[in-house]
Amino acid sequence: TTSPNLTNVINTRQVVDLPLGNRNPVELAALQAGIAVIGTDTRGASVSGLRQTAVNLTQDGINAMDNFVKTSSFFAITTPSLNSTAEFSITTGTVGSDSGRGAAQINLVTKGGTNDFHGGAFLQVL
């Protein structure tokens, strides 16, 4: 079957390896065809030429958008951690009714927990 959807899935290894200046995995949306980034800030990006509010952003299936202000399309209420993101997917086109609203569906999946303590550190030089 054919589908008008375009889906890009970025796995755990790619999330860690791809360079992200502000360590926000939502910046990976700029890699998708049909996403027009204005300047260097992905938060104000446009999907398929539509308004910035034509995006549905979910984290583990739960709405993570700022539904009150709705000024930036790729802005989550809480900034997802790069280290906790297991998978990032973005779908553009005509999506099904099970996906919610918007011309683009962004889904962040977090890593599963363990009984072991672990952590990481990073240094960001400006």
Tab-separated table of C-alpha atoms in Angstrom:
chain	number	residue	atom	x	y	z
A	1	THR	CA	0.000	0.000	0.000
A	2	THR	CA	1.042	3.592	-0.481
A	3	SER	CA	0.885	6.345	2.078
A	4	PRO	CA	1.247	10.130	1.819
A	5	ASN	CA	3.058	10.147	5.163
A	6	LEU	CA	6.770	10.733	5.531
A	7	THR	CA	8.196	9.296	8.743
A	8	ASN	CA	11.729	9.629	10.057
A	9	VAL	CA	12.785	7.624	13.115
A	10	ILE	CA	16.013	8.435	14.938
A	11	ASN	CA	17.209	5.717	17.304
A	12	THR	CA	19.111	5.937	20.592
A	13	ARG	CA	22.577	5.777	19.010
A	14	GLN	CA	21.750	8.573	16.545
A	15	VAL	CA	20.238	10.744	19.291
A	16	VAL	CA	23.511	10.528	21.210
A	17	ASP	CA	25.869	10.813	18.201
A	18	LEU	CA	24.258	13.655	16.246
A	19	PRO	CA	25.600	17.092	17.235
A	20	LEU	CA	23.033	19.189	19.079
A	21	GLY	CA	24.180	22.590	20.301
A	22	ASN	CA	21.579	22.990	23.042
A	23	ARG	CA	21.205	19.261	23.874
A	24	ASN	CA	17.487	19.274	23.032
A	25	PRO	CA	16.366	16.240	20.981
A	26	VAL	CA	13.475	18.248	19.483
A	27	GLU	CA	16.143	19.980	17.356
A	28	LEU	CA	16.344	16.725	15.365
A	29	ALA	CA	13.082	17.720	13.665
A	30	ALA	CA	15.134	19.902	11.320
A	31	LEU	CA	16.386	16.708	9.638
A	32	GLN	CA	12.928	15.892	8.264
A	33	ALA	CA	11.948	16.854	4.734
A	34	GLY	CA	9.215	19.487	4.701
A	35	ILE	CA	10.441	21.241	7.855
A	36	ALA	CA	11.518	24.834	7.220
A	37	VAL	CA	13.663	26.242	10.016
A	38	ILE	CA	13.737	30.012	10.273
A	39	GLY	CA	17.230	31.103	11.292
A	40	THR	CA	18.862	28.781	13.806
A	41	ASP	CA	15.913	28.315	16.182
A	42	THR	CA	13.941	25.146	15.477
A	43	ARG	CA	11.142	26.203	17.838
A	44	GLY	CA	9.729	28.538	15.187
A	45	ALA	CA	9.924	26.043	12.326
A	46	SER	CA	7.179	25.575	9.766
A	47	VAL	CA	5.857	22.213	8.572
A	48	SER	CA	4.865	21.982	4.907
A	49	GLY	CA	4.370	25.757	4.798
A	50	LEU	CA	1.687	25.722	7.500
A	51	ARG	CA	1.486	27.798	10.660
A	52	GLN	CA	3.746	27.042	13.577
A	53	THR	CA	0.811	25.652	15.551
A	54	ALA	CA	0.245	22.767	13.085
A	55	VAL	CA	2.387	20.372	15.119
A	56	ASN	CA	1.516	17.760	17.723
A	57	LEU	CA	4.376	17.034	20.136
A	58	THR	CA	4.070	14.043	22.460
A	59	GLN	CA	6.410	12.418	24.946
A	60	ASP	CA	5.666	8.752	25.630
A	61	GLY	CA	2.235	9.290	24.054
A	62	ILE	CA	1.298	12.200	26.316
A	63	ASN	CA	0.779	15.718	24.979
A	64	ALA	CA	3.914	17.752	25.770
A	65	MET	CA	3.000	20.983	23.982
A	66	ASP	CA	2.358	24.390	25.445
A	67	ASN	CA	-1.385	24.414	24.706
A	68	PHE	CA	-1.940	27.740	26.435
A	69	VAL	CA	0.373	30.039	24.497
A	70	LYS	CA	0.824	28.006	21.259
A	71	THR	CA	3.447	30.317	19.802
A	72	SER	CA	6.205	27.868	18.922
A	73	SER	CA	5.653	24.645	17.052
A	74	PHE	CA	8.595	22.669	18.410
A	75	PHE	CA	8.415	23.824	22.020
A	76	ALA	CA	7.795	21.294	24.768
A	77	ILE	CA	6.572	22.324	28.206
A	78	THR	CA	9.602	20.609	29.700
A	79	THR	CA	12.808	20.311	27.725
A	80	PRO	CA	13.379	16.612	27.135
A	81	SER	CA	16.749	15.306	28.237
A	82	LEU	CA	19.086	14.080	25.546
A	83	ASN	CA	20.255	11.254	27.814
A	84	SER	CA	16.725	10.047	28.557
A	85	THR	CA	15.536	9.952	24.926
A	86	ALA	CA	15.453	6.446	23.463
A	87	GLU	CA	13.781	7.282	20.162
A	88	PHE	CA	12.608	10.327	18.281
A	89	SER	CA	10.154	10.133	15.394
A	90	ILE	CA	8.503	12.743	13.241
A	91	THR	CA	5.726	12.119	10.740
A	92	THR	CA	4.528	14.695	8.243
A	93	GLY	CA	1.623	14.453	5.844
A	94	THR	CA	-1.889	13.178	6.325
A	95	VAL	CA	-1.804	11.327	9.591
A	96	GLY	CA	-4.514	9.118	11.039
A	97	SER	CA	-7.033	10.134	13.665
A	98	ASP	CA	-5.129	8.113	16.258
A	99	SER	CA	-2.242	10.585	16.050
A	100	GLY	CA	-4.044	13.642	17.342
A	101	ARG	CA	-3.980	16.972	15.598
A	102	GLY	CA	-1.544	18.760	13.339
A	103	ALA	CA	0.288	18.297	10.078
A	104	ALA	CA	3.327	16.924	11.871
A	105	GLN	CA	3.465	14.394	14.669
A	106	ILE	CA	6.581	14.459	16.829
A	107	ASN	CA	6.942	11.613	19.297
A	108	LEU	CA	9.683	11.308	21.898
A	109	VAL	CA	10.100	7.948	23.600
A	110	THR	CA	12.086	7.847	26.834
A	111	LYS	CA	14.403	5.060	27.910
A	112	GLY	CA	13.165	2.392	30.280
A	113	GLY	CA	14.377	2.375	33.855
A	114	THR	CA	16.640	-0.070	35.643
A	115	ASN	CA	17.524	-0.897	39.220
A	116	ASP	CA	21.098	0.332	38.727
A	117	PHE	CA	22.267	3.856	39.420
A	118	HIS	CA	23.925	5.519	36.458
A	119	GLY	CA	24.566	9.015	35.237
A	120	GLY	CA	26.545	11.178	32.903
A	121	ALA	CA	28.205	14.542	32.664
A	122	PHE	CA	28.861	16.972	29.865
A	123	LEU	CA	30.584	20.300	29.403
A	124	GLN	CA	29.134	22.863	27.039
A	125	VAL	CA	31.635	25.464	25.918
A	126	LEU	CA	30.100	28.534	24.318
